[in-house]
Each structure stands twice: as structure tokens, then as C-alpha cells.
PDB file of C-alpha atoms in Angstrom:
ATOM      1  CA  UNK A   1      11.753   0.553 -29.898  1.00 73.00           C
ATOM      2  CA  UNK A   2       9.773   3.649 -29.144  1.00 81.00           C
ATOM      3  CA  UNK A   3      10.662   6.597 -26.959  1.00 89.00           C
ATOM      4  CA  UNK A   4       9.517  10.135 -26.288  1.00 92.00           C
ATOM      5  CA  UNK A   5      11.442  13.169 -25.130  1.00 95.00           C
ATOM      6  CA  UNK A   6       9.761  16.036 -23.370  1.00 97.00           C
ATOM      7  CA  UNK A   7      11.746  19.249 -23.499  1.00 93.00           C
ATOM      8  CA  UNK A   8      11.482  21.263 -20.325  1.00 92.00           C
ATOM      9  CA  UNK A   9      10.724  19.632 -17.008  1.00 94.00           C
ATOM     10  CA  UNK A  10       9.073  22.835 -15.774  1.00 96.00           C
ATOM     11  CA  UNK A  11       7.112  25.404 -17.740  1.00 97.00           C
ATOM     12  CA  UNK A  12       5.633  28.534 -16.209  1.00 97.00           C
ATOM     13  CA  UNK A  13       3.059  30.725 -17.961  1.00 97.00           C
ATOM     14  CA  UNK A  14       0.766  33.537 -16.951  1.00 97.00           C
ATOM     15  CA  UNK A  15      -2.961  32.991 -16.790  1.00 97.00           C
ATOM     16  CA  UNK A  16      -4.388  33.682 -20.250  1.00 97.00           C
ATOM     17  CA  UNK A  17      -1.084  33.051 -22.022  1.00 98.00           C
ATOM     18  CA  UNK A  18      -0.377  30.381 -24.615  1.00 98.00           C
ATOM     19  CA  UNK A  19       0.632  26.978 -23.304  1.00 98.00           C
ATOM     20  CA  UNK A  20       3.170  25.015 -25.354  1.00 98.00           C
ATOM     21  CA  UNK A  21       4.512  21.700 -24.064  1.00 98.00           C
ATOM     22  CA  UNK A  22       6.999  19.940 -26.302  1.00 97.00           C
ATOM     23  CA  UNK A  23       7.205  16.260 -27.157  1.00 96.00           C
ATOM     24  CA  UNK A  24       9.423  14.541 -29.694  1.00 95.00           C
ATOM     25  CA  UNK A  25       9.097  10.865 -30.433  1.00 92.00           C
ATOM     26  CA  UNK A  26      11.259   8.123 -31.808  1.00 88.00           C
ATOM     27  CA  UNK A  27       9.564   5.132 -33.313  1.00 75.00           C
ATOM     28  CA  UNK A  28      10.442   2.424 -35.786  1.00 69.00           C
ATOM     29  CA  UNK A  29       6.805   2.086 -36.790  1.00 69.00           C
ATOM     30  CA  UNK A  30       4.032   4.629 -37.245  1.00 70.00           C
ATOM     31  CA  UNK A  31       3.358   5.541 -33.656  1.00 79.00           C
ATOM     32  CA  UNK A  32       0.308   5.949 -31.537  1.00 87.00           C
ATOM     33  CA  UNK A  33       0.822   9.069 -29.438  1.00 91.00           C
ATOM     34  CA  UNK A  34      -0.956  10.265 -26.341  1.00 93.00           C
ATOM     35  CA  UNK A  35      -0.942  13.162 -23.911  1.00 96.00           C
ATOM     36  CA  UNK A  36      -1.933  12.541 -20.305  1.00 97.00           C
ATOM     37  CA  UNK A  37      -2.339  14.942 -17.395  1.00 97.00           C
ATOM     38  CA  UNK A  38      -1.758  14.161 -13.739  1.00 97.00           C
ATOM     39  CA  UNK A  39      -3.089  16.331 -10.942  1.00 94.00           C
ATOM     40  CA  UNK A  40      -1.561  16.049  -7.465  1.00 89.00           C
ATOM     41  CA  UNK A  41      -2.294  12.757  -5.724  1.00 83.00           C
ATOM     42  CA  UNK A  42      -4.247  11.441  -8.683  1.00 88.00           C
ATOM     43  CA  UNK A  43      -3.783   9.011 -11.525  1.00 92.00           C
ATOM     44  CA  UNK A  44      -3.345   9.947 -15.164  1.00 95.00           C
ATOM     45  CA  UNK A  45      -6.157  11.318 -17.291  1.00 95.00           C
ATOM     46  CA  UNK A  46      -6.093  11.129 -21.081  1.00 94.00           C
ATOM     47  CA  UNK A  47      -6.091  14.540 -22.769  1.00 96.00           C
ATOM     48  CA  UNK A  48      -5.910  13.389 -26.371  1.00 94.00           C
ATOM     49  CA  UNK A  49      -4.552  10.725 -28.701  1.00 91.00           C
ATOM     50  CA  UNK A  50      -3.168  10.653 -32.222  1.00 89.00           C
ATOM     51  CA  UNK A  51      -4.856   8.090 -34.436  1.00 78.00           C
ATOM     52  CA  UNK A  52      -3.427   9.013 -37.886  1.00 77.00           C
ATOM     53  CA  UNK A  53      -6.882  10.156 -38.994  1.00 73.00           C
ATOM     54  CA  UNK A  54      -5.891  13.812 -38.639  1.00 81.00           C
ATOM     55  CA  UNK A  55      -2.649  15.552 -37.833  1.00 87.00           C
ATOM     56  CA  UNK A  56      -4.340  18.146 -35.610  1.00 93.00           C
ATOM     57  CA  UNK A  57      -5.934  16.462 -32.640  1.00 94.00           C
ATOM     58  CA  UNK A  58      -8.338  18.200 -30.297  1.00 95.00           C
ATOM     59  CA  UNK A  59      -8.619  17.009 -26.742  1.00 95.00           C
ATOM     60  CA  UNK A  60     -10.371  17.877 -23.543  1.00 95.00           C
ATOM     61  CA  UNK A  61     -10.121  21.129 -21.599  1.00 94.00           C
ATOM     62  CA  UNK A  62      -9.229  23.139 -24.722  1.00 96.00           C
ATOM     63  CA  UNK A  63      -5.952  21.345 -25.429  1.00 97.00           C
ATOM     64  CA  UNK A  64      -4.832  20.263 -28.861  1.00 97.00           C
ATOM     65  CA  UNK A  65      -1.737  18.702 -30.386  1.00 97.00           C
ATOM     66  CA  UNK A  66      -0.309  18.597 -33.879  1.00 94.00           C
ATOM     67  CA  UNK A  67       1.470  15.547 -35.271  1.00 93.00           C
ATOM     68  CA  UNK A  68       4.404  16.553 -37.469  1.00 92.00           C
ATOM     69  CA  UNK A  69       6.102  13.554 -39.001  1.00 89.00           C
ATOM     70  CA  UNK A  70       8.894  15.608 -40.577  1.00 90.00           C
ATOM     71  CA  UNK A  71       9.841  16.953 -37.137  1.00 92.00           C
ATOM     72  CA  UNK A  72       8.890  13.761 -35.202  1.00 91.00           C
ATOM     73  CA  UNK A  73       6.962  16.013 -32.859  1.00 94.00           C
ATOM     74  CA  UNK A  74       3.616  16.002 -31.104  1.00 95.00           C
ATOM     75  CA  UNK A  75       3.545  19.254 -29.149  1.00 97.00           C
ATOM     76  CA  UNK A  76       0.631  20.088 -26.864  1.00 98.00           C
ATOM     77  CA  UNK A  77      -0.897  23.566 -26.958  1.00 98.00           C
ATOM     78  CA  UNK A  78      -3.680  25.568 -25.389  1.00 98.00           C
ATOM     79  CA  UNK A  79      -4.417  29.130 -26.499  1.00 97.00           C
ATOM     80  CA  UNK A  80      -5.190  30.514 -23.054  1.00 97.00           C
ATOM     81  CA  UNK A  81      -3.950  29.024 -19.783  1.00 97.00           C
ATOM     82  CA  UNK A  82      -6.221  28.709 -16.802  1.00 97.00           C
ATOM     83  CA  UNK A  83      -5.176  28.285 -13.181  1.00 96.00           C
ATOM     84  CA  UNK A  84      -6.796  24.859 -13.178  1.00 96.00           C
ATOM     85  CA  UNK A  85      -4.341  23.714 -15.892  1.00 97.00           C
ATOM     86  CA  UNK A  86      -1.525  23.576 -13.332  1.00 97.00           C
ATOM     87  CA  UNK A  87      -0.496  19.908 -13.303  1.00 97.00           C
ATOM     88  CA  UNK A  88       2.072  17.517 -14.711  1.00 97.00           C
ATOM     89  CA  UNK A  89       1.748  16.526 -18.342  1.00 98.00           C
ATOM     90  CA  UNK A  90       3.069  13.346 -19.906  1.00 97.00           C
ATOM     91  CA  UNK A  91       3.576  12.478 -23.528  1.00 96.00           C
ATOM     92  CA  UNK A  92       3.435   8.753 -24.303  1.00 93.00           C
ATOM     93  CA  UNK A  93       3.996   6.507 -27.301  1.00 90.00           C
ATOM     94  CA  UNK A  94       2.919   3.016 -28.207  1.00 85.00           C
ATOM     95  CA  UNK A  95       4.202   1.129 -31.213  1.00 72.00           C
ATOM     96  CA  UNK A  96       0.928  -0.669 -31.726  1.00 68.00           C
ATOM     97  CA  UNK A  97      -2.484  -0.416 -30.245  1.00 58.00           C
ATOM     98  CA  UNK A  98      -1.884  -3.237 -27.809  1.00 64.00           C
ATOM     99  CA  UNK A  99       1.621  -2.486 -26.598  1.00 74.00           C
ATOM    100  CA  UNK A 100       2.496  -0.820 -23.332  1.00 84.00           C
ATOM    101  CA  UNK A 101       2.906   2.909 -23.156  1.00 89.00           C
ATOM    102  CA  UNK A 102       6.355   4.450 -22.998  1.00 91.00           C
ATOM    103  CA  UNK A 103       6.161   7.762 -21.184  1.00 94.00           C
ATOM    104  CA  UNK A 104       8.246  10.868 -21.373  1.00 95.00           C
ATOM    105  CA  UNK A 105       9.722  12.316 -18.211  1.00 96.00           C
ATOM    106  CA  UNK A 106       6.881  14.768 -17.786  1.00 97.00           C
ATOM    107  CA  UNK A 107       6.516  18.548 -17.787  1.00 97.00           C
ATOM    108  CA  UNK A 108       5.198  20.358 -14.763  1.00 97.00           C
ATOM    109  CA  UNK A 109       3.066  23.308 -15.824  1.00 97.00           C
ATOM    110  CA  UNK A 110       2.778  26.230 -13.454  1.00 97.00           C
ATOM    111  CA  UNK A 111       0.203  28.949 -14.121  1.00 97.00           C
ATOM    112  CA  UNK A 112       0.863  32.335 -12.568  1.00 96.00           C
ATOM    113  CA  UNK A 113      -2.048  34.649 -11.745  1.00 94.00           C
TER     114      UNK A 113
ATOM    115  CA  UNK B   1     -19.369   3.260 -15.416  1.00 72.00           C
ATOM    116  CA  UNK B   2     -17.151   3.195 -12.388  1.00 83.00           C
ATOM    117  CA  UNK B   3     -13.511   3.997 -13.061  1.00 93.00           C
ATOM    118  CA  UNK B   4     -10.446   1.964 -12.258  1.00 97.00           C
ATOM    119  CA  UNK B   5     -10.163   1.419  -8.530  1.00 97.00           C
ATOM    120  CA  UNK B   6      -7.057   0.567  -6.574  1.00 98.00           C
ATOM    121  CA  UNK B   7      -6.710  -0.574  -3.005  1.00 97.00           C
ATOM    122  CA  UNK B   8      -5.212   0.371  -0.699  1.00 97.00           C
ATOM    123  CA  UNK B   9      -4.486   3.993  -1.551  1.00 96.00           C
ATOM    124  CA  UNK B  10      -1.609   4.269   0.887  1.00 97.00           C
ATOM    125  CA  UNK B  11       0.653   1.642   2.367  1.00 97.00           C
ATOM    126  CA  UNK B  12       3.676   1.692   4.621  1.00 98.00           C
ATOM    127  CA  UNK B  13       5.864  -1.403   4.782  1.00 98.00           C
ATOM    128  CA  UNK B  14       9.226  -2.326   6.218  1.00 98.00           C
ATOM    129  CA  UNK B  15      12.211  -3.401   4.157  1.00 98.00           C
ATOM    130  CA  UNK B  16      12.180  -7.150   3.595  1.00 98.00           C
ATOM    131  CA  UNK B  17       8.398  -7.506   3.842  1.00 98.00           C
ATOM    132  CA  UNK B  18       6.127  -8.310   0.948  1.00 98.00           C
ATOM    133  CA  UNK B  19       3.089  -6.431  -0.288  1.00 98.00           C
ATOM    134  CA  UNK B  20       0.052  -7.084  -2.466  1.00 98.00           C
ATOM    135  CA  UNK B  21      -1.750  -4.336  -4.327  1.00 98.00           C
ATOM    136  CA  UNK B  22      -5.167  -4.720  -5.907  1.00 98.00           C
ATOM    137  CA  UNK B  23      -6.767  -3.244  -9.002  1.00 98.00           C
ATOM    138  CA  UNK B  24     -10.325  -3.472 -10.295  1.00 98.00           C
ATOM    139  CA  UNK B  25     -10.594  -2.419 -13.958  1.00 97.00           C
ATOM    140  CA  UNK B  26     -13.477  -0.699 -15.631  1.00 96.00           C
ATOM    141  CA  UNK B  27     -16.284  -3.163 -16.271  1.00 94.00           C
ATOM    142  CA  UNK B  28     -15.739  -4.926 -19.595  1.00 92.00           C
ATOM    143  CA  UNK B  29     -12.026  -4.137 -19.805  1.00 93.00           C
ATOM    144  CA  UNK B  30      -9.929  -7.286 -20.080  1.00 92.00           C
ATOM    145  CA  UNK B  31      -6.496  -5.671 -20.256  1.00 92.00           C
ATOM    146  CA  UNK B  32      -4.872  -4.505 -17.032  1.00 96.00           C
ATOM    147  CA  UNK B  33      -1.426  -2.900 -16.903  1.00 96.00           C
ATOM    148  CA  UNK B  34       0.729  -1.848 -13.980  1.00 97.00           C
ATOM    149  CA  UNK B  35       3.153   1.064 -13.903  1.00 97.00           C
ATOM    150  CA  UNK B  36       5.597   2.299 -11.292  1.00 98.00           C
ATOM    151  CA  UNK B  37       6.054   6.042 -10.874  1.00 96.00           C
ATOM    152  CA  UNK B  38       9.032   7.480  -9.003  1.00 96.00           C
ATOM    153  CA  UNK B  39      10.608  10.957  -9.038  1.00 92.00           C
ATOM    154  CA  UNK B  40      13.886   9.561 -10.327  1.00 90.00           C
ATOM    155  CA  UNK B  41      12.775   7.036 -12.928  1.00 93.00           C
ATOM    156  CA  UNK B  42       9.422   8.487 -13.926  1.00 93.00           C
ATOM    157  CA  UNK B  43       6.685   6.202 -15.212  1.00 95.00           C
ATOM    158  CA  UNK B  44       7.857   2.691 -15.972  1.00 95.00           C
ATOM    159  CA  UNK B  45       5.862  -0.234 -17.277  1.00 95.00           C
ATOM    160  CA  UNK B  46       5.774  -3.302 -15.041  1.00 97.00           C
ATOM    161  CA  UNK B  47       3.509  -5.823 -16.789  1.00 95.00           C
ATOM    162  CA  UNK B  48       0.202  -6.296 -18.533  1.00 94.00           C
ATOM    163  CA  UNK B  49      -2.388  -9.006 -18.167  1.00 95.00           C
ATOM    164  CA  UNK B  50      -5.073  -9.906 -20.657  1.00 92.00           C
ATOM    165  CA  UNK B  51      -7.630 -12.610 -19.994  1.00 92.00           C
ATOM    166  CA  UNK B  52      -5.618 -13.960 -17.032  1.00 95.00           C
ATOM    167  CA  UNK B  53      -2.382 -14.252 -19.059  1.00 95.00           C
ATOM    168  CA  UNK B  54       0.659 -12.025 -18.850  1.00 94.00           C
ATOM    169  CA  UNK B  55       0.929 -10.473 -22.283  1.00 90.00           C
ATOM    170  CA  UNK B  56       3.738  -7.937 -21.847  1.00 89.00           C
ATOM    171  CA  UNK B  57       6.458  -7.491 -19.264  1.00 92.00           C
ATOM    172  CA  UNK B  58       8.743  -4.604 -18.438  1.00 93.00           C
ATOM    173  CA  UNK B  59      12.274  -4.703 -17.179  1.00 94.00           C
ATOM    174  CA  UNK B  60      11.779  -5.307 -13.470  1.00 96.00           C
ATOM    175  CA  UNK B  61      13.287  -8.002 -11.217  1.00 96.00           C
ATOM    176  CA  UNK B  62      11.419 -11.184 -10.418  1.00 96.00           C
ATOM    177  CA  UNK B  63      10.445  -9.773  -7.014  1.00 97.00           C
ATOM    178  CA  UNK B  64       7.665  -8.027  -8.895  1.00 98.00           C
ATOM    179  CA  UNK B  65       4.881 -10.336  -9.969  1.00 97.00           C
ATOM    180  CA  UNK B  66       1.241 -10.139 -10.831  1.00 97.00           C
ATOM    181  CA  UNK B  67      -1.822 -12.075 -11.708  1.00 97.00           C
ATOM    182  CA  UNK B  68      -5.265 -11.552 -13.117  1.00 97.00           C
ATOM    183  CA  UNK B  69      -8.453 -13.251 -12.115  1.00 97.00           C
ATOM    184  CA  UNK B  70     -11.355 -14.423 -14.270  1.00 96.00           C
ATOM    185  CA  UNK B  71     -13.289 -11.238 -13.448  1.00 94.00           C
ATOM    186  CA  UNK B  72     -10.316  -9.198 -14.790  1.00 95.00           C
ATOM    187  CA  UNK B  73      -9.355  -7.912 -11.369  1.00 98.00           C
ATOM    188  CA  UNK B  74      -5.610  -7.894 -10.951  1.00 98.00           C
ATOM    189  CA  UNK B  75      -3.100  -8.015  -8.137  1.00 98.00           C
ATOM    190  CA  UNK B  76       0.568  -7.239  -8.086  1.00 98.00           C
ATOM    191  CA  UNK B  77       2.959  -8.521  -5.486  1.00 98.00           C
ATOM    192  CA  UNK B  78       6.354  -7.257  -4.466  1.00 98.00           C
ATOM    193  CA  UNK B  79       8.432  -9.563  -2.310  1.00 95.00           C
ATOM    194  CA  UNK B  80      11.455  -8.693  -0.198  1.00 96.00           C
ATOM    195  CA  UNK B  81      10.775  -4.987  -0.321  1.00 98.00           C
ATOM    196  CA  UNK B  82      13.648  -2.575  -0.806  1.00 98.00           C
ATOM    197  CA  UNK B  83      13.756   1.130  -0.030  1.00 97.00           C
ATOM    198  CA  UNK B  84      13.854   1.830  -3.760  1.00 96.00           C
ATOM    199  CA  UNK B  85      10.449   0.210  -4.198  1.00 98.00           C
ATOM    200  CA  UNK B  86       8.837   3.264  -2.622  1.00 98.00           C
ATOM    201  CA  UNK B  87       6.682   4.632  -5.400  1.00 97.00           C
ATOM    202  CA  UNK B  88       3.229   5.324  -6.721  1.00 97.00           C
ATOM    203  CA  UNK B  89       1.924   2.179  -8.370  1.00 98.00           C
ATOM    204  CA  UNK B  90      -0.627   2.858 -11.073  1.00 97.00           C
ATOM    205  CA  UNK B  91      -3.016   0.405 -12.594  1.00 97.00           C
ATOM    206  CA  UNK B  92      -4.608   0.998 -15.985  1.00 96.00           C
ATOM    207  CA  UNK B  93      -7.256  -0.857 -17.946  1.00 95.00           C
ATOM    208  CA  UNK B  94      -8.337  -0.690 -21.547  1.00 91.00           C
ATOM    209  CA  UNK B  95     -11.010  -2.030 -23.829  1.00 86.00           C
ATOM    210  CA  UNK B  96      -9.740  -3.534 -27.075  1.00 79.00           C
ATOM    211  CA  UNK B  97     -12.474  -3.510 -29.670  1.00 73.00           C
ATOM    212  CA  UNK B  98     -12.411  -1.985 -33.105  1.00 71.00           C
ATOM    213  CA  UNK B  99      -9.367  -0.219 -34.536  1.00 71.00           C
ATOM    214  CA  UNK B 100      -6.724   1.129 -32.178  1.00 71.00           C
ATOM    215  CA  UNK B 101      -5.249   2.920 -30.511  1.00 75.00           C
ATOM    216  CA  UNK B 102      -6.782   1.777 -27.293  1.00 82.00           C
ATOM    217  CA  UNK B 103      -6.414   4.367 -24.578  1.00 85.00           C
ATOM    218  CA  UNK B 104      -5.592   3.274 -21.095  1.00 90.00           C
ATOM    219  CA  UNK B 105      -7.687   4.457 -18.178  1.00 93.00           C
ATOM    220  CA  UNK B 106      -5.717   4.912 -14.996  1.00 96.00           C
ATOM    221  CA  UNK B 107      -6.658   4.429 -11.388  1.00 96.00           C
ATOM    222  CA  UNK B 108      -5.635   6.841  -8.623  1.00 96.00           C
ATOM    223  CA  UNK B 109      -2.676   4.690  -7.652  1.00 97.00           C
ATOM    224  CA  UNK B 110      -1.350   3.105  -4.485  1.00 97.00           C
ATOM    225  CA  UNK B 111       1.350   5.086  -2.702  1.00 97.00           C
ATOM    226  CA  UNK B 112       3.810   2.571  -1.232  1.00 98.00           C
ATOM    227  CA  UNK B 113       6.382   3.744   1.278  1.00 98.00           C
ATOM    228  CA  UNK B 114       9.112   1.337   2.344  1.00 98.00           C
ATOM    229  CA  UNK B 115      10.951   2.185   5.558  1.00 97.00           C
TER     230      UNK B 115
END
């Protein structure tokens, strides 16, 4: 079975500061990992996905994530936060390409001016 | 291409009623999944349909059911609504060609309120 744990249900940063959202996974097979973002009253939008081709994955809107097998982590980062980054972020895992996604509990990112 | 569309966007029902939600996937996508999102339980997988067959199922009671049509459009039905069924119901579609992983594209959701 696969699962993900997101540490910190709320994260607050200042505009221009580093964003770090944490995700640890548990999987019995090499996992497929994803980060999604959800803006208020909207569905989920894919930020990036881990495909095993590279441990550092670059996504949209300046976000990137690094897969660390030794730490079972897939943390999401962005060097400089923008007000428009305020949203809820979900880490998700799938055991195979065709299985359902198992989501973490989400982290709400607040960006202070 | 048009994205995943869901209708209706908002719905208010009374306890004990039933409801049907609709999802139109991205053109060419044969896999459609449904998820329930609530503040308490987060995002939970309901079921997935592929080529009109249920391929995966989450841990929900039999009151929750779904189907997929030959054009890949999908519906989910909830019978005998309970207050706890109030949630955002998200539909997602994906295209499965080539090596995975296959990302899911989500619709805007249907906000169901049960009173």
C-alpha cells in the first residue's frame, strides 16, 4: 500500500521568501509521485510529477521537487514566493501508472506581503 | 482541447434523496476517476472507469455508484443521501499511452450540500 504524509497543514511565508512544503511517502514499490495545487473553488492542477528519469523535477510556476529515496521524501520548493502562490498543495502517490492516486492531507500556503 | 467539465457545479439536496453528478473527460481520455474531498477526510478515491468498466474502487459504501458511457462520459450516483455526503466531488481523466506515470487532469468539481 502507498501513503504520503505532508508535514504542516499551514505554512506562511513572506513574499520573496523560500517556499518549502514537505512530503514523505511510503510505498512497497517504486512510487510515482505528484504535486498538485488547488486554488479556492477550483479543481486540482498538476505542478509536477516524478518519473524516475531524474531526481530533481521541475514543474510549472517555478516550483521544483527533489526525490530522495534514502529519506523517502519528495519536498516541494520555490526559491521566491509570489502572492499568487497562495493555495493548497497536495502531494500524491501512485504505486503504478494506472492506479488511483493517494493524496496527502494538504498544506495551505499563505504568502504575506 | 477543452478540459474536464463537471455538471452541475453546485447542488443542494435533502437527506434521503439521491443525486447524479456528471463528468465529461478530455477528448481522447478513456480513464475517468472520481474523488470526494471533505475538510475532515481530505481527498479520497471513489472509483475509476476505463472503457465503460469499473477498474478500481475505493472504500465507500454501496450507496455510491458510477458508470461510464461509450463516449467516456461518466456519471456518479449517490442514493439515500446523508449529511456526511456533503463534499466537493472531483472528476479526473487521464490518457494512457506510452510509459507512465499518467497524470490525472481534474475538473472544477461539483459542490454537493446535503441538508
